[in-house]
Short mmCIF file of C-alpha atoms and ligand atoms in Angstrom, two decimals:
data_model
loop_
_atom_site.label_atom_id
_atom_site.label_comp_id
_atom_site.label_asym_id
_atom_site.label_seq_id
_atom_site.Cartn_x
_atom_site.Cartn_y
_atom_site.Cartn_z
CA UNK L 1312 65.55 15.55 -34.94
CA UNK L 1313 62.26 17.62 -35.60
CA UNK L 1314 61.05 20.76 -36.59
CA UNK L 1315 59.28 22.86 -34.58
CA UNK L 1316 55.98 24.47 -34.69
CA UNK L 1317 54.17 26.98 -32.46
CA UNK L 1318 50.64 28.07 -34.03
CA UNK L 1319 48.61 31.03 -32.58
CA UNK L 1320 50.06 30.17 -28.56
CA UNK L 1321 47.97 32.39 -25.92
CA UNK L 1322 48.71 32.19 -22.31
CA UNK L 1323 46.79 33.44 -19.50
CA UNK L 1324 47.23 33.47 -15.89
CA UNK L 1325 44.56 34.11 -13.84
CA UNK L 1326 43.04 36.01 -16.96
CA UNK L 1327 46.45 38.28 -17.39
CA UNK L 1328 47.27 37.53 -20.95
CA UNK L 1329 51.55 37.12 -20.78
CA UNK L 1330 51.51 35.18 -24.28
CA UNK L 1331 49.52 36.70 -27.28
CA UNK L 1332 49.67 34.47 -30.89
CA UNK L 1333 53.03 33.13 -30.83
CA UNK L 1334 53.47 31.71 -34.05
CA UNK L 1335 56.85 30.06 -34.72
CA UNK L 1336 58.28 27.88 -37.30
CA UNK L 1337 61.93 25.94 -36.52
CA UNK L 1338 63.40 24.27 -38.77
CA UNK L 1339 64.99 21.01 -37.64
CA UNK L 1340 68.65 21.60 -37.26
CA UNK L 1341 67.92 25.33 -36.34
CA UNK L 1342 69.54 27.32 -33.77
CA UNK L 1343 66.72 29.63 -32.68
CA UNK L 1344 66.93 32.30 -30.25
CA UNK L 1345 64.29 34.04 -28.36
CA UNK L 1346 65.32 37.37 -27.71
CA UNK L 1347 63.38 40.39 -25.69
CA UNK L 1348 63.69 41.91 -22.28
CA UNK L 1349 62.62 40.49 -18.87
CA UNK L 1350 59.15 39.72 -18.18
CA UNK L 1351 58.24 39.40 -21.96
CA UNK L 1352 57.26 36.04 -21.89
CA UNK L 1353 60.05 33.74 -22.73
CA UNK L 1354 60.19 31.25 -19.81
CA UNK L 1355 56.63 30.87 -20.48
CA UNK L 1356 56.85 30.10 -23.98
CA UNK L 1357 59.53 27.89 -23.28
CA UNK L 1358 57.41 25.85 -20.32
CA UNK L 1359 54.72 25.30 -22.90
CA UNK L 1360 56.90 24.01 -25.88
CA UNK L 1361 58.43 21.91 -22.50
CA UNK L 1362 55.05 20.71 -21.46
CA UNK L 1363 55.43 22.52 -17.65
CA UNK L 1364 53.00 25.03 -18.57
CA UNK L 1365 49.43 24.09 -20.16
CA UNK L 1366 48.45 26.67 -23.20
CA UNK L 1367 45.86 28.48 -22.81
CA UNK L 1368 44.92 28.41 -26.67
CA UNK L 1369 47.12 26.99 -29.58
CA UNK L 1370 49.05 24.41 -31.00
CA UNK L 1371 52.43 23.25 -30.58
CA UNK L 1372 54.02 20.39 -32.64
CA UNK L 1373 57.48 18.37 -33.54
CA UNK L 1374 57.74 17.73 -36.56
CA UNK L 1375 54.08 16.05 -37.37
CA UNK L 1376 53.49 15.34 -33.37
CA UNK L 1377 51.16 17.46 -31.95
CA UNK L 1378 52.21 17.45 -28.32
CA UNK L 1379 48.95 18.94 -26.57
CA UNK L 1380 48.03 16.79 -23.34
CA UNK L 1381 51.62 15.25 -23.40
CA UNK L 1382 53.62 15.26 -20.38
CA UNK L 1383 56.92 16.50 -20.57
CA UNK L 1384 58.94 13.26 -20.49
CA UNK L 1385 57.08 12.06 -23.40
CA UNK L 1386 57.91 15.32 -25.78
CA UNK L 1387 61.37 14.52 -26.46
CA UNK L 1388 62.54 17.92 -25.33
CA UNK L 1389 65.83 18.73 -23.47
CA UNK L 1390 65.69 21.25 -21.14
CA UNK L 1391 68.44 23.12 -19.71
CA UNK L 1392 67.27 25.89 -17.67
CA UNK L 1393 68.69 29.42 -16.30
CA UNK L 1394 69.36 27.95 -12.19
CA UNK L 1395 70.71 24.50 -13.81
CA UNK L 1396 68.46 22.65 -11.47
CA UNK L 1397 70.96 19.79 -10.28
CA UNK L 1398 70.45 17.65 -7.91
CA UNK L 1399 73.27 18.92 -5.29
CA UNK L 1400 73.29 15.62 -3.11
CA UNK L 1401 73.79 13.82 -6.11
CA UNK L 1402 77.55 13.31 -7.79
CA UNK L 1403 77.77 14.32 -11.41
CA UNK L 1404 77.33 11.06 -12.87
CA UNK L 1405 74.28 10.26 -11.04
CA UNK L 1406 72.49 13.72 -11.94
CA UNK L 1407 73.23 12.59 -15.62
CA UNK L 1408 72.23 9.30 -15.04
CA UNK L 1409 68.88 10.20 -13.19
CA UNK L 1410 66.74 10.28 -16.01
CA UNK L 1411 67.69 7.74 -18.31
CA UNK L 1412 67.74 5.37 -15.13
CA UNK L 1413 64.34 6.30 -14.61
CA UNK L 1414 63.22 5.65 -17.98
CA UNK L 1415 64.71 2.36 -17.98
CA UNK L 1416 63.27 1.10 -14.50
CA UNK L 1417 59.99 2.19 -15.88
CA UNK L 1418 59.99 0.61 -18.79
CA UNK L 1419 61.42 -2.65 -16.87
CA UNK L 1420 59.47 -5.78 -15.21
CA UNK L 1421 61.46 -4.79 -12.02
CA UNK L 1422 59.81 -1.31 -12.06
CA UNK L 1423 56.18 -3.06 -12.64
CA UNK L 1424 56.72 -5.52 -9.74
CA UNK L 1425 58.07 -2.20 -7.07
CA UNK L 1426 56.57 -0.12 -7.72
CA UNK L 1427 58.17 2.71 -5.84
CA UNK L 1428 61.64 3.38 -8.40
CA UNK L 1429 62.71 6.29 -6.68
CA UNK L 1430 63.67 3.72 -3.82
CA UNK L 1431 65.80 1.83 -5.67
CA UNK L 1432 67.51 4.73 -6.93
CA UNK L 1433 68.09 6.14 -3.84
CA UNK L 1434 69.48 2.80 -2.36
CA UNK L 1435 72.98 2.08 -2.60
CA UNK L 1436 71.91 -1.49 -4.31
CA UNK L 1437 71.02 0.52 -7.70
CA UNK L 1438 73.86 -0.28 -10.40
CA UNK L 1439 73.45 1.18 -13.60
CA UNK L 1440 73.09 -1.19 -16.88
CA UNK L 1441 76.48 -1.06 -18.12
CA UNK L 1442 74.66 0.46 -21.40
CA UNK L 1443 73.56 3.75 -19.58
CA UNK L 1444 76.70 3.63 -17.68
CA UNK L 1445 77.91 3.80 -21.06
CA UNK L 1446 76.29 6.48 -22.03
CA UNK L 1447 76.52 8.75 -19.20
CA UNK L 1448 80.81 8.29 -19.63
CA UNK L 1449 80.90 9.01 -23.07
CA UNK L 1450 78.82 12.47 -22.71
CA UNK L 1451 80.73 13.29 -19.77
CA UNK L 1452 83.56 13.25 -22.01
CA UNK L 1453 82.01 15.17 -24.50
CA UNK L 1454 81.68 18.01 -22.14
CA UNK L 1455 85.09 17.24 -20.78
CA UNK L 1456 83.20 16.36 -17.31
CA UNK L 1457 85.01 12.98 -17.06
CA UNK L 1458 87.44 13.72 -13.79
CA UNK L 1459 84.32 15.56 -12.04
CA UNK L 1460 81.71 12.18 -12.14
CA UNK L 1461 82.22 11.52 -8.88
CA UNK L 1462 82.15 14.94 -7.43
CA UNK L 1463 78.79 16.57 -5.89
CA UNK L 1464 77.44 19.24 -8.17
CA UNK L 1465 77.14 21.62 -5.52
CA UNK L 1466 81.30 21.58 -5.48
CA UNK L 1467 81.93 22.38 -9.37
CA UNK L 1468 82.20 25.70 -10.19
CA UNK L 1469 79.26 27.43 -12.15
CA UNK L 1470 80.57 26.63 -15.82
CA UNK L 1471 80.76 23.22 -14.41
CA UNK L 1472 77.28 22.73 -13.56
CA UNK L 1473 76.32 24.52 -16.86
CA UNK L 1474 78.19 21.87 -18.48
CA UNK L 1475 76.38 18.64 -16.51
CA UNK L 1476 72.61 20.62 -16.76
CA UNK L 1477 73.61 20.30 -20.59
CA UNK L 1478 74.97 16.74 -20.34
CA UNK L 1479 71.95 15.56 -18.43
CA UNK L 1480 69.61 17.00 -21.25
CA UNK L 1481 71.36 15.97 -24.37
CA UNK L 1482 71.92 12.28 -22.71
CA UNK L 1483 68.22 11.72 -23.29
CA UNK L 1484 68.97 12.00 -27.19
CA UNK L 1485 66.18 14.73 -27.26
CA UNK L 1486 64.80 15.66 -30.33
CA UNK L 1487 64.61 19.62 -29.18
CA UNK L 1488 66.91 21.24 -26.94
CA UNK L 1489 65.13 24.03 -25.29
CA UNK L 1490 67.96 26.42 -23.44
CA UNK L 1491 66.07 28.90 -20.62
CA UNK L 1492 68.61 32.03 -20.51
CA UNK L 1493 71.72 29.40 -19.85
CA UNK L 1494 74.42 31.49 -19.64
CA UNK L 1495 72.84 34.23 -17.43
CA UNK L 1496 74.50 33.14 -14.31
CA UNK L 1497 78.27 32.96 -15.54
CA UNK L 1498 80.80 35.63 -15.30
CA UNK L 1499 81.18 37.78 -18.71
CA UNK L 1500 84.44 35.81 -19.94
CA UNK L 1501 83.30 32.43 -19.07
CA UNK L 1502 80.09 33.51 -20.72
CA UNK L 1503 81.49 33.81 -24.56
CA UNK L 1504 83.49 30.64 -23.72
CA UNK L 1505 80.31 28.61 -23.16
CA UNK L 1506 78.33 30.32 -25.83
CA UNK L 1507 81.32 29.12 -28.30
CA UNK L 1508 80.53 25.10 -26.54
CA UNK L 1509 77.25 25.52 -27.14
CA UNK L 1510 77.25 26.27 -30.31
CA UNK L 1511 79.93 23.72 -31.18
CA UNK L 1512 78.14 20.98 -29.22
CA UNK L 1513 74.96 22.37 -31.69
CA UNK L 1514 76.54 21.95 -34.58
CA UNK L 1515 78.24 18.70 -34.07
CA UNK L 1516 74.99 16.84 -32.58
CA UNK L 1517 72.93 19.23 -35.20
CA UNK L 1518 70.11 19.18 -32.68
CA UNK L 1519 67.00 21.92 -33.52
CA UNK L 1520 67.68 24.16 -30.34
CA UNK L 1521 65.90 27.17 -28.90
CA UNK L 1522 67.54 29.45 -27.33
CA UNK L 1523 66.39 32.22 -24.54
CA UNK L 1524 68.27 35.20 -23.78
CA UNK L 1525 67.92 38.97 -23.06
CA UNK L 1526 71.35 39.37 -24.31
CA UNK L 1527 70.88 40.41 -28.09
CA UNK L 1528 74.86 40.25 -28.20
CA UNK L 1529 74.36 36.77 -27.24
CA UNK L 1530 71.11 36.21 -29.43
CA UNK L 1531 72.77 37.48 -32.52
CA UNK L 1532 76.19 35.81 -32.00
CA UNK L 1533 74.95 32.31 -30.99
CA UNK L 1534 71.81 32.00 -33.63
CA UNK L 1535 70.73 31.10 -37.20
CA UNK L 1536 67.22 33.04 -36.81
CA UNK L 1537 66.22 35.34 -33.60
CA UNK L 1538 62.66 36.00 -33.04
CA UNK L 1539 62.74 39.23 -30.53
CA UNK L 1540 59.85 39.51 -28.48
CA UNK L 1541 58.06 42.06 -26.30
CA UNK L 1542 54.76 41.88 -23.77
CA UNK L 1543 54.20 38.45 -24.85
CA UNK L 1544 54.25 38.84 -28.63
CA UNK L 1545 56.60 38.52 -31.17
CA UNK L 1546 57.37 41.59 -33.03
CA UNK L 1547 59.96 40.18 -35.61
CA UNK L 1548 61.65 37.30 -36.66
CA UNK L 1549 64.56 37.40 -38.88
CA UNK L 1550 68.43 36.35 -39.49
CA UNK L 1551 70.80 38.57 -37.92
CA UNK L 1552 71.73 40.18 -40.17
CA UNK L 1553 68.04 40.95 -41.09
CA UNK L 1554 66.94 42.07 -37.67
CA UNK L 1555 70.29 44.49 -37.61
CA UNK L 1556 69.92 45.80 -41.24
CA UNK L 1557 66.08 46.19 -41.98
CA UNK L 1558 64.10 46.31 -38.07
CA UNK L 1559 60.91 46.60 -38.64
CA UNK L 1560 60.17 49.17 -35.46
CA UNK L 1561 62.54 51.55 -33.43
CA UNK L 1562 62.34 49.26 -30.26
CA UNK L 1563 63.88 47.00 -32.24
CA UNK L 1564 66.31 48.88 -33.62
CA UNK L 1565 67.90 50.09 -30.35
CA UNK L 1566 66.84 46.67 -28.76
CA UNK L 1567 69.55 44.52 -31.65
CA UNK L 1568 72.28 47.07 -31.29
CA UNK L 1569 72.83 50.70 -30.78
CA UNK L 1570 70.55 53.15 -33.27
CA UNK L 1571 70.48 56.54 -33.96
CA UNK L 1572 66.24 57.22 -34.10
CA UNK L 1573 65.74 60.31 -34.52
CA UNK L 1574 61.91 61.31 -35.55
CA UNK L 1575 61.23 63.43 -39.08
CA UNK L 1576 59.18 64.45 -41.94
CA UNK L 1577 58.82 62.97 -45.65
CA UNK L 1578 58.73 66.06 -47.57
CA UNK L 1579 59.71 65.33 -50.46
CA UNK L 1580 61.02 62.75 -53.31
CA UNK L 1581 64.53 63.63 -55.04
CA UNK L 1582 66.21 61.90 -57.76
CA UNK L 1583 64.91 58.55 -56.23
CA UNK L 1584 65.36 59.47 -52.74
CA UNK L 1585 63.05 60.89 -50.00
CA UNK L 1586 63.94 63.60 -48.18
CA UNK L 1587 63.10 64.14 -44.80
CA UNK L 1588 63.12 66.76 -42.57
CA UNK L 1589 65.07 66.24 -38.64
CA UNK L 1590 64.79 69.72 -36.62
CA UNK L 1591 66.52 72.27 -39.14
CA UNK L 1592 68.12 69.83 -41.67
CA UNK L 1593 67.18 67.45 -43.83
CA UNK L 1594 68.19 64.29 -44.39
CA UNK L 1595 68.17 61.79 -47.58
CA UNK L 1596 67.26 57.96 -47.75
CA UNK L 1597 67.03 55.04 -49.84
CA UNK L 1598 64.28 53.80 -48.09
CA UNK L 1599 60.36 54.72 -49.25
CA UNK L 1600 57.73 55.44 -46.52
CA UNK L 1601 53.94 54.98 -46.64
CA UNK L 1602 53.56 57.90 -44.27
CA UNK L 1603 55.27 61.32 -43.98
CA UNK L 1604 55.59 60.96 -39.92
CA UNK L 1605 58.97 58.47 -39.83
CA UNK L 1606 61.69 57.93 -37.33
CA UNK L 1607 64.91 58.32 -38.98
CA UNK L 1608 67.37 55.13 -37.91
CA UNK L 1609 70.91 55.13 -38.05
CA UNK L 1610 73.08 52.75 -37.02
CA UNK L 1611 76.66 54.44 -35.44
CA UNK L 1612 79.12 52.68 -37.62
CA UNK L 1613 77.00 54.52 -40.64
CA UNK L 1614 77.63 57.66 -38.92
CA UNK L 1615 81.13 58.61 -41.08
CA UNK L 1616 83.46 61.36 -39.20
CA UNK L 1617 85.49 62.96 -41.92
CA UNK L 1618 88.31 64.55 -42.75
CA UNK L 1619 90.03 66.84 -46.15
CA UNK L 1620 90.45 63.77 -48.04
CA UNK L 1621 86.98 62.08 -47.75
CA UNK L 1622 84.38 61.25 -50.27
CA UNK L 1623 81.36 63.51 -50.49
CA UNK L 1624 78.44 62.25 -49.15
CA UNK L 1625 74.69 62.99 -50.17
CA UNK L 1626 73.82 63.88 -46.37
CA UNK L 1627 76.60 65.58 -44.43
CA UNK L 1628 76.21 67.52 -41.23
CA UNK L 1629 78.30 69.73 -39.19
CA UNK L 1630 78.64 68.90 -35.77
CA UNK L 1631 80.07 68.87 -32.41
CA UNK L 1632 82.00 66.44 -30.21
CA UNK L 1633 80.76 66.05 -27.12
CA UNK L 1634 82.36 62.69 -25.59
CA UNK L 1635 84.57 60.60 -26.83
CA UNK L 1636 85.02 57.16 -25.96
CA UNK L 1637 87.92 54.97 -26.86
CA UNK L 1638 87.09 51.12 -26.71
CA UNK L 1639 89.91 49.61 -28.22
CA UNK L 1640 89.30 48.84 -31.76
CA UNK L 1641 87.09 51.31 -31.59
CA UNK L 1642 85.84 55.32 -31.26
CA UNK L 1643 82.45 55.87 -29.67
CA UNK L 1644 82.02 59.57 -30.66
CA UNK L 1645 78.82 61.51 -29.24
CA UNK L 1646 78.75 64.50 -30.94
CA UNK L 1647 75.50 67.56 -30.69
CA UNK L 1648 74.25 67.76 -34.84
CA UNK L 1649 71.46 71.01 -34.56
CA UNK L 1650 69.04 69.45 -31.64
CA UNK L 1651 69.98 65.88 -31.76
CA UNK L 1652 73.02 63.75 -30.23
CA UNK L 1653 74.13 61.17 -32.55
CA UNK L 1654 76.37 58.21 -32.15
CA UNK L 1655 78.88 57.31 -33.92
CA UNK L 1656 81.59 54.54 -34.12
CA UNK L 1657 84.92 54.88 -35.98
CA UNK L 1658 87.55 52.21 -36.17
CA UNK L 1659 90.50 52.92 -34.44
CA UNK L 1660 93.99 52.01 -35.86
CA UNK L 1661 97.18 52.43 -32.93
CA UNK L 1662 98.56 56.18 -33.52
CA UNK L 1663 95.47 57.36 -34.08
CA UNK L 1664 94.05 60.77 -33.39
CA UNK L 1665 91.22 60.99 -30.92
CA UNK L 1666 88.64 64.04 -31.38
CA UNK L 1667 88.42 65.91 -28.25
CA UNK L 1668 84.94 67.26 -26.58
CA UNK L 1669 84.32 70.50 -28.23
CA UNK L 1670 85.75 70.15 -31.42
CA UNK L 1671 84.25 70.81 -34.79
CA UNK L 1672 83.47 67.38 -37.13
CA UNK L 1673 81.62 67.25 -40.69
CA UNK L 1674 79.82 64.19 -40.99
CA UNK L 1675 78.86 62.04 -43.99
CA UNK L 1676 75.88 59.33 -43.96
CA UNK L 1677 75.10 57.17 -47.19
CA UNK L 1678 71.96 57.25 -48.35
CA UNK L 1679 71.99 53.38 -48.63
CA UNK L 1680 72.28 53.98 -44.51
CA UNK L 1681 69.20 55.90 -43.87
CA UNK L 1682 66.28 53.67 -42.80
CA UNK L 1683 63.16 54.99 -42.50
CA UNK L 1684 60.62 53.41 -40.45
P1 ADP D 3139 60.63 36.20 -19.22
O1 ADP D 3139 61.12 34.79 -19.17
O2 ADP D 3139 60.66 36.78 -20.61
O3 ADP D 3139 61.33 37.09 -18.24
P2 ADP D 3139 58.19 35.08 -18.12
O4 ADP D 3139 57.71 34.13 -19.16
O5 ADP D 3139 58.89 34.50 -16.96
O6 ADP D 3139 59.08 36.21 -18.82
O7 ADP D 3139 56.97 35.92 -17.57
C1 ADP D 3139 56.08 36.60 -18.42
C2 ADP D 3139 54.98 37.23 -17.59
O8 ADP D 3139 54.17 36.21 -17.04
C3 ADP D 3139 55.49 38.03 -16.42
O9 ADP D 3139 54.69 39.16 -16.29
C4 ADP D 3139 55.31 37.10 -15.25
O10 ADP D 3139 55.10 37.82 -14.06
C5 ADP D 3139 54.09 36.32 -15.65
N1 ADP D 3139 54.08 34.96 -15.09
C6 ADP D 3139 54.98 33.99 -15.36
N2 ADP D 3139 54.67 32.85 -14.71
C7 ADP D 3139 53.53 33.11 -14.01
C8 ADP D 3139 52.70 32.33 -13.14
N3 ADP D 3139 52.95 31.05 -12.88
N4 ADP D 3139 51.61 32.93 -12.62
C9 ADP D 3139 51.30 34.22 -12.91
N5 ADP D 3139 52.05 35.01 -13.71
C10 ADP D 3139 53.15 34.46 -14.27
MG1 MG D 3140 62.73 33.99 -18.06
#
C-alpha cells in the first residue's frame, strides 16, 4: 500500500486553467476525501492521479514512484468511477475477471505468439487459470456478489453494479483506490448503506483510498482527512472535525455544514475577548482577528434557545421565531435577531414544546462558539 503525493498539479485545457497547485499528501492507509461543488475540478484531479489525464505541470507519486509518463495500468491505482463503467454484455464474473485476464495473457508466451488477446477473450475457448478464477470467487464473496456471477451487469440493480465496479478494482490488489463520486447514482437509503461497505471494505483491506464527493455529509462521515476544494484549488485540508470547528473561510463554513455568517466589526478587546459589532448589537468571541472587518460564524447547534432556568451567557440576544422546523431529533428554529436571521438547532426530546412563529426567545451563544474569520 502507498502513500500518496500530489506536488504543485496545474491543469489546463485548451489554456483554461481547471487545476491550480494541488498539493496533497496521503498517507498510506488514509481515507481521503475530495470534497467541493460541481465543476471544481475533482474528476480531473482524479484522471491525473489515474493516469487518464496528462498534467499540465507537477508531480504526482506513490509512495517513492513518481508516476509521470506511466500509463494507467502500470500505476497500481483502482478506479471505481461515478457511471460504474461495466461492461453490460459481459456477466459479473467476467467484468471482474477482465482485467486480471488481460494482465495475465500479456504477460504470457500465448499472448506474445497472438497477438490479438482481446480475441481470445472474446471467444468462448478462453478459460480462466483456476488461480484468477480463484480470485475473482473469493472477492465476489467479499462483496456478497457470489449468486449474481453469472448474471449480465446490465440486470443487477444499481447497488449491485456499485458493488462489482468495486470488486473489479480491488481484484487488481491496487495499491490506491481512487473512488470518482461512487455513490452519486444510488437512492438516499441505499446510499448510507454503501458508504457504511465502503468504509468497512476500507478498513478491513486498509487500502490508501481517495474519495470524491460533493456530498460534505458524505465527505465528513466516510473520511479520515477531507481536502474541500473550489475552482480548481484547494482551499483547506483538515480532519472533520477541523474543517467543522475552525474553517478557515465562510464558503467553507456553510459549504461543511450549516453556519450562521453574519459580517461585523472588531471594536474592541474585553477581558480577553473581542467584541464585535453585528447591525445594533454586539457580539463577544474567543477568537482574535488580524483585521477589524470579520464575518461572524456560528454554527446552529451553538445557537442556545433558553428558558427561566438557563445559565447566563456572555452574548445573549432577544429574538423572534420565525419558522420552526421539527426534524425528529431535532428543532430547526429560524428566528429574526435585530437585521439578521439566525439558525438554530435544539434537540428535541418526545413531549416537547415546539416554539411557534411569532413568539418571543432570548438566546445565549458561548463565547468559546464565536469564530471570527
Ligand atoms: P468536478 O469533477 O469537480 O465536477 P471536473 O474535474 O469534471 O469537475 O471539471 C473541472 C473543469 O474542467 C470544468 O470546468 C470542466 O468543464 C472542465 N473540463 C473537464 N474535462 C475537460 C476536458 N476534457 N476538456 C475541457 N474542459 C474540461
Ligand atoms: Mg466529477
Amino acid at each position: 500500500m502507498g502513500s500518496v503525493v500530489v506536488e504543485q498539479l496545474t491543469k489546463d485545457f485548451s489554456g483554461v486553467t481547471v487545476l491550480q497547485n494541488i498539493n496533497l499528501n496521503i498517507q498510506e492507509g488514509e481515507f481521503f476525501a475530495l470534497l467541493g461543488p460541481s465543476g471544481c475540478g475533482k474528476t480531473t484531479t482524479m484522471r491525473c492521479i489515474a493516469g487518464f489525464e496528462k498534467p499540465t505541470k507537477g508531480v504526482i507519486k506513490i509512495g517513492d514512484k513518481n508516476l509521470n509518463g506511466l500509463a494507467p495500468n502500470e500505476r497500481n491505482c483502482g478506479m471505481v468511477f461515478q457511471s460504474y463503467a461495466l461492461f453490460p454484455h459481459m456477466n459479473v464474473f467476467d467484468n471482474v475477471a477482465y482485467s486480471l485476464n488481460i494482465k495475465r495473457l500479456k504477460e504470457s508466451n500465448i499472448f506474445r505468439k497472438i497477438g490479438v488477446y482481446t480475441r481470445m477473450i472474446n471467444s468462448k475457448l478462453a478459460k480462466y487459470p483456476k488461480d484468477i478464477e480463484k480470485k475473482v470467487m473469493d472477492i465476489l464473496e467479499y462483496v456478497e456478489l457470489t449468486d449474481h456471477a453469472k448474471k449480465l451487469t446490465s440486470a443487477l440493480s444499481g447497488g449491485q453494479q456499485q458493488r462489482v465496479a468495486l470488486a473489479r478494482a480491488l481484484v487488481m490488489e491496487p495499491e490506491v483506490l481512487l473512488m470518482d463520486e461512487p455513490l452519486s447514482n444510488l437512492d438516499q437509503k441505499l446510499r448510507h448503506t454503501m458508504r457504511n461497505t465502503i468504509r468497512q471494505i476500507q478498513q478491513d483491506l486498509k487500502i490508501t483510498t481517495i474519495f470524491v464527493t460533493h456530498d460534505q455529509e458524505e465527505a465528513m462521515s466516510m473520511a479520515d482527512r477531507v481536502a474541500v476544494m473550489k475552482d480548481g484549488e484547494i482551499l483547506q485540508i483538515g480532519t472533520p472535525t477541523d474543517l467543522y470547528s475552525n474553517p478557515k473561510s465562510p464558503f467553507i463554513a456553510d459549504f461543511v455544514g450549516t453556519s450562521n455568517i453574519i459580517p461585523g466589526k472588531v471594536i474592541d478587546q474585553e477581558n480577553g475577548l473581542s467584541v464585535v459589532q453585528i447591525g445594533n448589537q454586539t457580539v463577544k468571541s474567543v477568537a482574535t482577528a488580524d483585521k477589524q472587518e470579520v464575518q461572524v460564524i456560528i454554527r446552529p447547534e451553538n445557537i442556545n434557545v433558553l428558558n427561566e432556568n438557563s445559565m447566563e451567557y456572555d452574548n445573549s440576544f432577544d429574538g423572534e421565531i420565525l419558522f420552526s422546523t421539527y426534524l425528529g431529533s431535532t428543532v430547526r428554529y429560524d428566528i429574526k435577531v435585530g437585521d439578521y436571521t439566525l439558525t438554530a438547532d435544539t434537540t428535541y426530546e418526545s413531549g416537547n414544546h415546539i416554539l411557534k412563529s411569532g413568539a418571543s426567545v432570548k438566546l445565549g451563544v458561548s463565547p468559546e462558539r464565536v469564530l471570527l474569520i
